[in-house]
Coordinates of C-alpha atoms in Angstrom, one line a residue:
X1 CA 6.9 -25.1 -16.4
X2 CA 8.8 -26.3 -13.1
X3 CA 9.6 -23.6 -11.3
X4 CA 11.1 -23.5 -7.5
X5 CA 9.6 -21.2 -5.2
X6 CA 11.3 -20.4 -2.2
X7 CA 9.8 -19.2 1.0
X8 CA 11.8 -17.6 4.0
X9 CA 10.5 -18.6 7.7
X10 CA 9.5 -15.7 9.4
X11 CA 11.3 -15.8 12.7
X12 CA 12.4 -12.7 13.8
X13 CA 15.6 -13.7 15.8
X14 CA 19.3 -14.3 14.7
X15 CA 19.1 -18.4 14.1
X16 CA 16.2 -17.6 12.1
X17 CA 15.9 -20.7 9.2
X18 CA 14.7 -20.3 5.4
X19 CA 12.7 -23.1 4.1
X20 CA 13.1 -23.6 0.5
X21 CA 10.4 -25.4 -1.0
X22 CA 10.6 -26.5 -4.7
X23 CA 7.7 -26.6 -7.0
X24 CA 7.2 -30.0 -7.8
X25 CA 8.1 -31.2 -4.2
X26 CA 4.4 -32.8 -2.4
X27 CA 5.3 -30.0 0.5
X28 CA 8.3 -31.6 1.6
X29 CA 10.3 -28.5 3.9
X30 CA 14.2 -28.4 3.7
X31 CA 15.7 -26.6 6.2
X32 CA 19.2 -24.6 5.9
X33 CA 21.1 -22.3 8.1
X34 CA 20.9 -18.7 7.3
X35 CA 23.4 -17.6 4.9
X36 CA 24.6 -13.8 4.5
X37 CA 22.6 -13.8 1.4
X38 CA 19.4 -14.0 3.4
X39 CA 18.5 -10.4 3.7
X40 CA 17.8 -10.5 0.3
X41 CA 16.1 -13.6 -0.3
X42 CA 12.2 -11.9 0.7
X43 CA 13.0 -10.0 -2.9
X44 CA 13.5 -13.7 -4.4
X45 CA 10.2 -14.2 -2.5
X46 CA 8.3 -11.5 -3.7
X47 CA 9.1 -11.5 -7.7
X48 CA 7.6 -15.2 -7.0
X49 CA 4.5 -13.8 -5.3
X50 CA 4.5 -11.5 -8.4
X51 CA 4.3 -14.2 -11.0
X52 CA 1.3 -16.1 -9.0
X53 CA -0.8 -13.4 -7.9
X54 CA -0.5 -12.9 -12.3
X55 CA -1.1 -16.6 -12.4
X56 CA -4.8 -16.0 -10.4
X57 CA -5.1 -12.6 -12.6
X58 CA -5.3 -10.4 -9.5
X59 CA -5.6 -7.4 -11.8
X60 CA -8.8 -8.4 -12.6
X61 CA -10.3 -9.8 -10.0
X62 CA -8.6 -7.1 -7.4
X63 CA -7.1 -4.1 -8.4
X64 CA -9.6 -3.0 -11.3
X65 CA -12.3 -3.7 -8.4
X66 CA -10.4 -1.7 -5.5
X67 CA -9.0 0.9 -8.3
X68 CA -5.3 0.2 -6.9
X69 CA -1.8 0.0 -8.7
X70 CA -0.1 -3.3 -10.5
X71 CA 2.5 -4.4 -7.6
X72 CA 6.1 -3.6 -8.6
X73 CA 8.6 -7.0 -7.8
X74 CA 9.7 -5.4 -4.8
X75 CA 6.3 -3.5 -3.1
X76 CA 6.9 -5.5 -0.1
X77 CA 10.4 -6.0 0.1
X78 CA 11.1 -2.3 0.5
X79 CA 9.5 -0.2 2.6
X80 CA 7.7 2.9 0.8
X81 CA 4.6 4.3 2.3
X82 CA 3.5 1.7 5.5
X83 CA -0.1 2.9 5.4
X84 CA -0.7 1.7 2.0
X85 CA 1.5 -1.2 1.7
X86 CA -0.5 -2.5 5.3
X87 CA -3.9 -2.1 3.4
X88 CA -2.7 -3.3 0.4
X89 CA -1.6 -6.6 2.2
X90 CA -4.6 -6.8 4.4
X91 CA -6.6 -6.5 0.6
X92 CA -4.5 -9.0 -0.9
X93 CA -4.5 -11.6 2.0
X94 CA -8.6 -11.4 2.4
X95 CA -8.3 -12.0 -1.4
X96 CA -6.1 -15.0 -1.1
X97 CA -7.7 -17.2 1.7
X98 CA -11.1 -16.3 -0.7
X99 CA -9.6 -17.8 -3.6
X100 CA -8.1 -20.5 -1.1
X101 CA -11.7 -21.2 0.1
X102 CA -12.2 -20.4 3.5
X103 CA -14.8 -17.3 3.7
X104 CA -13.0 -14.2 4.9
X105 CA -14.6 -10.3 5.5
X106 CA -12.2 -8.1 3.5
X107 CA -11.0 -5.8 5.9
X108 CA -12.0 -1.7 5.7
X109 CA -9.9 1.0 6.1
X110 CA -10.4 1.8 9.6
X111 CA -10.9 -1.7 11.0
X112 CA -8.6 -2.8 14.0
X113 CA -5.3 -3.7 12.3
X114 CA -4.0 -6.0 15.5
X115 CA -8.1 -7.9 14.9
X116 CA -6.9 -7.7 11.0
X117 CA -3.7 -9.2 11.6
X118 CA -4.8 -11.8 14.2
X119 CA -7.8 -13.2 11.8
X120 CA -5.2 -13.5 8.8
X121 CA -2.6 -15.5 11.0
X122 CA -5.4 -17.9 12.3
X123 CA -6.1 -18.3 8.5
X124 CA -2.8 -19.2 8.1
X125 CA -2.3 -21.6 10.6
X126 CA -5.5 -23.4 9.2
X127 CA -3.6 -24.0 6.4
X128 CA -1.0 -25.8 8.1
X129 CA 1.6 -23.3 7.4
X130 CA 3.7 -22.1 10.6
X131 CA 3.3 -18.4 11.9
X132 CA 6.3 -18.6 15.1
X133 CA 6.5 -14.7 14.9
X134 CA 4.8 -11.8 16.3
X135 CA 2.2 -10.2 14.8
X136 CA 3.5 -6.5 15.3
X137 CA 6.3 -7.9 12.5
X138 CA 3.0 -7.6 9.9
X139 CA 2.1 -3.4 10.9
X140 CA 4.4 -2.1 9.1
X141 CA 3.2 -3.3 5.8
X142 CA 6.9 -4.7 4.7
X143 CA 9.5 -6.7 5.0
X144 CA 10.3 -10.9 5.0
X145 CA 7.3 -11.7 7.3
X146 CA 4.3 -9.9 4.6
X147 CA 6.0 -11.8 1.9
X148 CA 6.1 -15.1 3.4
X149 CA 2.3 -14.9 4.5
X150 CA 1.1 -13.6 1.3
X151 CA 3.3 -16.5 -0.6
X152 CA 1.8 -19.2 1.5
X153 CA -1.3 -17.6 1.0
X154 CA -0.9 -17.9 -2.6
X155 CA 0.6 -21.1 -2.7
X156 CA -3.1 -22.2 -0.8
X157 CA -5.0 -20.5 -3.3
X158 CA -3.3 -22.3 -6.3
X159 CA -3.8 -25.2 -5.0
X160 CA -7.6 -25.2 -4.7
X161 CA -7.8 -24.0 -7.9
X162 CA -6.0 -27.0 -8.8
X163 CA -3.3 -25.5 -10.8
X164 CA -0.1 -27.4 -11.2
X165 CA 3.6 -26.5 -12.8
X166 CA 4.5 -28.3 -15.7
X167 CA 7.6 -28.8 -17.4
X168 CA 8.1 -26.3 -20.4
X169 CA 7.6 -27.5 -23.6
X170 CA 10.1 -25.9 -26.3
X171 CA 8.5 -25.9 -29.9
X172 CA 10.4 -27.5 -32.6
X173 CA 11.8 -25.4 -35.3
X174 CA 10.9 -26.5 -38.7
X175 CA 13.0 -25.9 -41.4
X176 CA 11.1 -24.0 -44.2
X177 CA 11.3 -25.2 -48.0
X178 CA 13.0 -22.3 -49.4
X179 CA 10.5 -21.2 -52.3
X180 CA 10.7 -18.1 -54.2
X181 CA 8.0 -15.8 -53.8
X182 CA 6.6 -14.7 -57.1
X183 CA 6.2 -10.5 -56.2
X184 CA 7.6 -7.2 -57.0
X185 CA 10.8 -7.9 -54.9
X186 CA 11.9 -10.3 -57.6
X187 CA 14.4 -8.9 -59.7
X188 CA 16.1 -10.6 -62.6
X189 CA 19.9 -10.0 -62.9
X190 CA 19.3 -8.1 -65.5
X191 CA 17.1 -5.3 -63.6
X192 CA 19.8 -5.5 -60.6
X193 CA 22.3 -4.6 -63.2
X194 CA 20.3 -1.7 -64.1
X195 CA 19.7 -0.5 -60.8
X196 CA 23.4 -0.8 -60.0
X197 CA 24.3 1.1 -62.8
X198 CA 21.8 3.6 -62.5
X199 CA 23.3 4.3 -58.8
X200 CA 26.6 4.4 -59.9
X201 CA 25.9 7.1 -62.6
X202 CA 23.6 8.8 -60.0
X203 CA 26.6 8.9 -57.5
X204 CA 29.7 9.6 -59.9
X205 CA 31.4 12.8 -59.2
X206 CA 33.0 13.1 -62.6
X207 CA 30.9 13.2 -65.8
X208 CA 32.0 10.7 -68.5
X209 CA 33.1 12.3 -72.4
X210 CA 29.9 11.0 -74.6
X211 CA 32.6 10.8 -76.9
X212 CA 34.9 8.3 -75.4
X213 CA 31.7 6.4 -74.8
X214 CA 30.4 6.4 -78.4
X215 CA 34.3 5.4 -79.5
X216 CA 34.3 2.4 -76.7
X217 CA 30.9 1.3 -78.0
X218 CA 32.0 0.8 -81.7
X219 CA 34.5 -1.0 -81.0
X220 CA 32.3 -3.1 -79.1
X221 CA 30.2 -3.6 -81.5
X222 CA 32.7 -4.1 -84.5
X223 CA 34.6 -6.8 -82.1
X224 CA 31.2 -8.8 -81.9
X225 CA 29.8 -7.9 -85.4
X226 CA 33.4 -9.8 -86.0
X227 CA 32.5 -12.5 -83.7
X228 CA 29.6 -12.9 -84.9
X229 CA 31.3 -13.9 -88.6
X230 CA 32.0 -16.9 -87.7
X231 CA 28.7 -18.6 -86.4
X232 CA 26.4 -18.6 -89.3
X233 CA 24.0 -20.7 -87.8
X234 CA 22.8 -22.6 -84.6
X235 CA 22.9 -26.5 -84.2
X236 CA 20.7 -26.1 -81.1
X237 CA 16.6 -27.4 -81.0
X238 CA 14.5 -24.6 -80.1
X239 CA 12.3 -26.5 -78.0
X240 CA 15.1 -27.8 -75.8
X241 CA 16.8 -24.3 -75.5
X242 CA 13.1 -23.3 -74.6
X243 CA 13.1 -26.0 -72.1
X244 CA 17.0 -25.2 -70.6
X245 CA 15.6 -21.6 -70.2
X246 CA 12.4 -22.2 -68.5
X247 CA 14.6 -24.8 -66.3
X248 CA 17.2 -22.2 -65.2
X249 CA 14.4 -19.6 -65.0
X250 CA 14.1 -19.6 -61.2
X251 CA 17.5 -19.4 -60.2
X252 CA 18.0 -16.4 -62.3
X253 CA 15.8 -14.3 -60.1
X254 CA 17.4 -12.4 -57.3
X255 CA 15.2 -12.0 -54.5
X256 CA 16.2 -8.4 -52.7
X257 CA 14.9 -9.0 -48.7
X258 CA 13.6 -5.3 -47.3
X259 CA 15.5 -3.9 -45.0
X260 CA 14.0 -2.2 -42.2
X261 CA 16.9 0.0 -41.7
X262 CA 16.6 1.3 -45.0
X263 CA 16.3 5.2 -45.2
X264 CA 14.3 4.4 -48.4
X265 CA 11.6 2.4 -46.3
X266 CA 11.5 5.1 -43.9
X267 CA 10.7 8.1 -46.3
X268 CA 7.9 5.2 -48.1
X269 CA 6.2 4.9 -44.8
X270 CA 6.1 8.5 -43.9
X271 CA 4.6 9.5 -47.4
X272 CA 2.1 6.7 -46.9
X273 CA 1.9 7.9 -43.1
X274 CA 0.9 11.3 -44.6
X275 CA -1.7 10.3 -47.1
X276 CA -3.5 8.8 -44.4
X277 CA -3.3 11.4 -42.2
X278 CA -4.6 14.0 -44.8
X279 CA -6.9 11.8 -46.0
X280 CA -8.3 11.3 -42.3
X281 CA -8.0 14.9 -41.4
X282 CA -10.1 16.2 -44.1
X283 CA -13.1 14.2 -42.6
X284 CA -11.9 14.7 -39.1
X285 CA -11.4 18.6 -40.0
X286 CA -15.5 18.3 -40.9
X287 CA -16.7 16.6 -38.1
X288 CA -15.0 19.0 -35.4
X289 CA -15.8 22.1 -37.2
X290 CA -19.6 20.8 -37.0
X291 CA -18.9 20.1 -33.3
X292 CA -17.2 23.9 -32.8
X293 CA -20.5 25.3 -34.2
X294 CA -22.7 23.2 -32.7
X295 CA -21.0 24.2 -29.1
X296 CA -20.6 27.6 -29.8
X297 CA -24.5 27.9 -30.7
X298 CA -24.8 26.0 -26.8
X299 CA -22.9 28.2 -25.4
X300 CA -24.3 30.8 -26.6
X301 CA -27.9 29.5 -25.6
X302 CA -26.6 28.9 -22.1
X303 CA -25.6 32.6 -21.4
X304 CA -28.5 34.0 -23.0
X305 CA -30.3 32.0 -20.7
X306 CA -28.3 33.1 -17.8
X307 CA -28.5 36.9 -18.6
X308 CA -32.1 36.6 -18.5
X309 CA -32.3 34.2 -15.2
X310 CA -30.2 37.1 -14.1
X311 CA -32.8 39.8 -15.2
X312 CA -35.6 37.9 -13.4
X313 CA -33.9 36.9 -10.3
X314 CA -32.6 40.2 -9.7
X315 CA -35.0 41.8 -6.9
X316 CA -35.2 38.3 -5.2
X317 CA -30.9 37.8 -5.0
X318 CA -31.3 41.4 -3.5
X319 CA -34.0 40.3 -1.1
X320 CA -31.4 37.6 -0.4
X321 CA -28.5 39.6 -0.1
X322 CA -30.5 41.9 2.9
X323 CA -32.0 38.7 4.5
X324 CA -28.3 37.5 4.7
X325 CA -27.2 41.0 6.3
X326 CA -30.4 40.6 8.8
X327 CA -28.8 37.1 9.8
X328 CA -25.8 38.5 10.1
X329 CA -26.5 40.9 12.7
X330 CA -28.7 38.6 14.6
X331 CA -26.0 36.0 14.7
X332 CA -23.8 38.9 16.1
X333 CA -26.8 40.2 18.8
X334 CA -27.5 36.7 19.1
X335 CA -23.6 35.6 20.5
X336 CA -23.0 38.8 22.3
X337 CA -26.6 37.8 24.4
X338 CA -25.0 34.4 25.1
X339 CA -22.2 36.0 26.1
X340 CA -23.8 37.6 29.1
X341 CA -25.9 34.9 29.4
X342 CA -22.6 32.2 30.5
X343 CA -21.3 35.4 32.3
X344 CA -24.2 35.5 34.4
X345 CA -24.6 31.8 35.0
X346 CA -20.9 31.4 36.2
X347 CA -21.8 34.2 38.5
X348 CA -24.9 32.2 39.7
X349 CA -23.3 29.0 40.1
X350 CA -21.0 30.6 42.6
X351 CA -24.0 32.2 44.4
X352 CA -25.3 28.7 44.5
X353 CA -22.2 26.9 45.7
X354 CA -21.9 29.8 48.1
X355 CA -25.5 29.0 49.1
X356 CA -25.0 25.0 49.6
X357 CA -22.2 25.8 51.9
X358 CA -23.8 27.9 54.3
X359 CA -27.0 25.3 54.3
X360 CA -24.9 23.1 55.2
X361 CA -23.6 25.1 57.9
X362 CA -26.8 25.8 59.2
X363 CA -27.9 22.2 59.0
X364 CA -24.8 21.1 61.1
X365 CA -25.1 23.1 63.8
X366 CA -29.0 23.3 63.7
X367 CA -27.9 19.0 64.2
X368 CA -25.8 19.6 66.6
X369 CA -27.9 21.8 69.2
X370 CA -31.3 19.4 68.7
X371 CA -29.1 16.1 68.9
X372 CA -28.9 14.5 72.4
X373 CA -25.7 12.3 71.3
X374 CA -23.5 14.7 73.3
X375 CA -25.7 14.5 76.4
X376 CA -25.2 10.6 76.6
X377 CA -21.6 10.8 76.5
X378 CA -21.6 13.2 79.5
X379 CA -23.8 10.7 81.0
X380 CA -21.7 7.8 80.3
X381 CA -18.6 10.3 81.1
X382 CA -19.5 10.9 84.5
X383 CA -20.8 7.4 84.9
X384 CA -17.2 6.0 84.4
X385 CA -15.6 9.0 86.4
X386 CA -17.6 8.0 89.4
X387 CA -16.8 4.3 88.8
X388 CA -13.2 5.6 88.8
X389 CA -13.9 7.8 92.0
X390 CA -15.2 4.4 93.9
X391 CA -12.4 2.3 92.8
X392 CA -10.1 5.4 93.9
X393 CA -11.5 5.6 97.3
X394 CA -11.2 1.7 97.9
X395 CA -7.5 1.9 96.7
X396 CA -7.2 5.0 99.2
X397 CA -8.8 2.9 102.3
X398 CA -6.6 0.3 101.5
X399 CA -3.6 1.9 101.7
X400 CA -4.6 3.6 105.0
X401 CA -5.0 0.6 106.8
X402 CA -2.0 -0.1 105.5
X403 CA -0.4 2.5 106.6
X404 CA -2.4 2.1 110.6
X405 CA -1.1 -1.4 110.5
X406 CA 2.5 -0.6 109.8
X407 CA 2.1 2.4 112.9
X408 CA 0.2 0.0 115.5
X409 CA 3.1 -2.4 115.1
X410 CA 5.7 -0.1 115.0
X411 CA 4.3 1.8 118.1
X412 CA 3.9 -2.0 119.7
X413 CA 7.4 -2.4 119.3
X414 CA 8.5 0.3 121.2
X415 CA 6.2 0.2 123.6
X416 CA 7.8 -3.0 124.2
X417 CA 10.9 -1.9 124.3
X418 CA 10.6 0.8 126.9
X419 CA 9.0 -1.6 129.6
X420 CA 11.9 -4.1 128.9
X421 CA 12.9 -5.4 132.7
X422 CA 16.3 -6.9 132.0
X423 CA 19.1 -4.5 131.1
X424 CA 21.9 -5.4 129.4
X425 CA 25.6 -5.0 131.1
X426 CA 27.0 -3.5 128.5
X427 CA 24.3 -0.8 128.8
X428 CA 25.5 -0.6 132.6
X429 CA 29.0 -0.3 132.0
X430 CA 29.2 2.4 129.9
X431 CA 27.6 4.7 132.0

């Protein structure tokens, strides 16, 4: 049977393309642009997927084994229960991969969904199928991508088992010869006329006058007797007459086919079924009564044994109840004591923390008192101060020497000016 399997290419963008592959084509794909009906194409793919799964006998192999419900024709196309749909998708994908000849571990309910999807897509790519869509598209358990993956895996499984689509073979209807069965359904013309007359007489609302009927019958008989007077003897051969009768007799028979819609047939069936039910009820009722008696005796035995056991174990039950009461009291005391221990443990932890802080402070003070590092630092500071003092003394000496030189130079200049022998004329004139 030639069936065209349309497979949608799972690209999750606006320029998604559809790949339609014919059932008889040798893996050749024809890509067409996405049209207005592409949103409903996954319903077609889902219906094809269900038919392919039925060809693989998934109901016997996977559904009954895992106690799952059969898939509807729009199961993966519409969102119903994401968790259940994702589990069904993983289960079917694993089974189809194994059916296609590749070993694949059946996923469990608590497995990582990302790892499971990644393994399924890697197996799909190993079959030469394209899977250029994000794995997150499969986590919802429904949609065109889920239908596409399962449809591809179903095709690979059908190829592996050697299934091939064939052209349909239509049965040739042969014209049956009209044979007249000889059974109780055959009626002669006379019987049919008698039945029609009986029905007419039964259904008549008005009564017929018997005197009028007798008069008509008498007139008919008189007419026939008058006609028979003209025929004194027959010239027909009896053997030929019998042969003619035998030849024409099958054609004179009328076959009335039973109609299932006839109420008379329904009434007969009801009476037949009623008789069968009554006959079966007589036999079944005996078995049911016997079973009822046995169950009643068994229940009485169970109740008597239960009473006997209760009487024998009464003191043990009382001891058990007393032990239960003691246990509850002991548990209550234990909880009270446990609460006190918890409080004291908390106080102890606080005291321990304070003690640790004091010890740490004492260790720091002791280490600072016995440690020679500060003395070394002081000595280094003094040495550095001495060096700086020497440098400052040298700088002070240099500055004093420079100042002394400048003073001496100024004094020599003043002495030279005082002992000058030539007085300028300008100075004399001023006096």
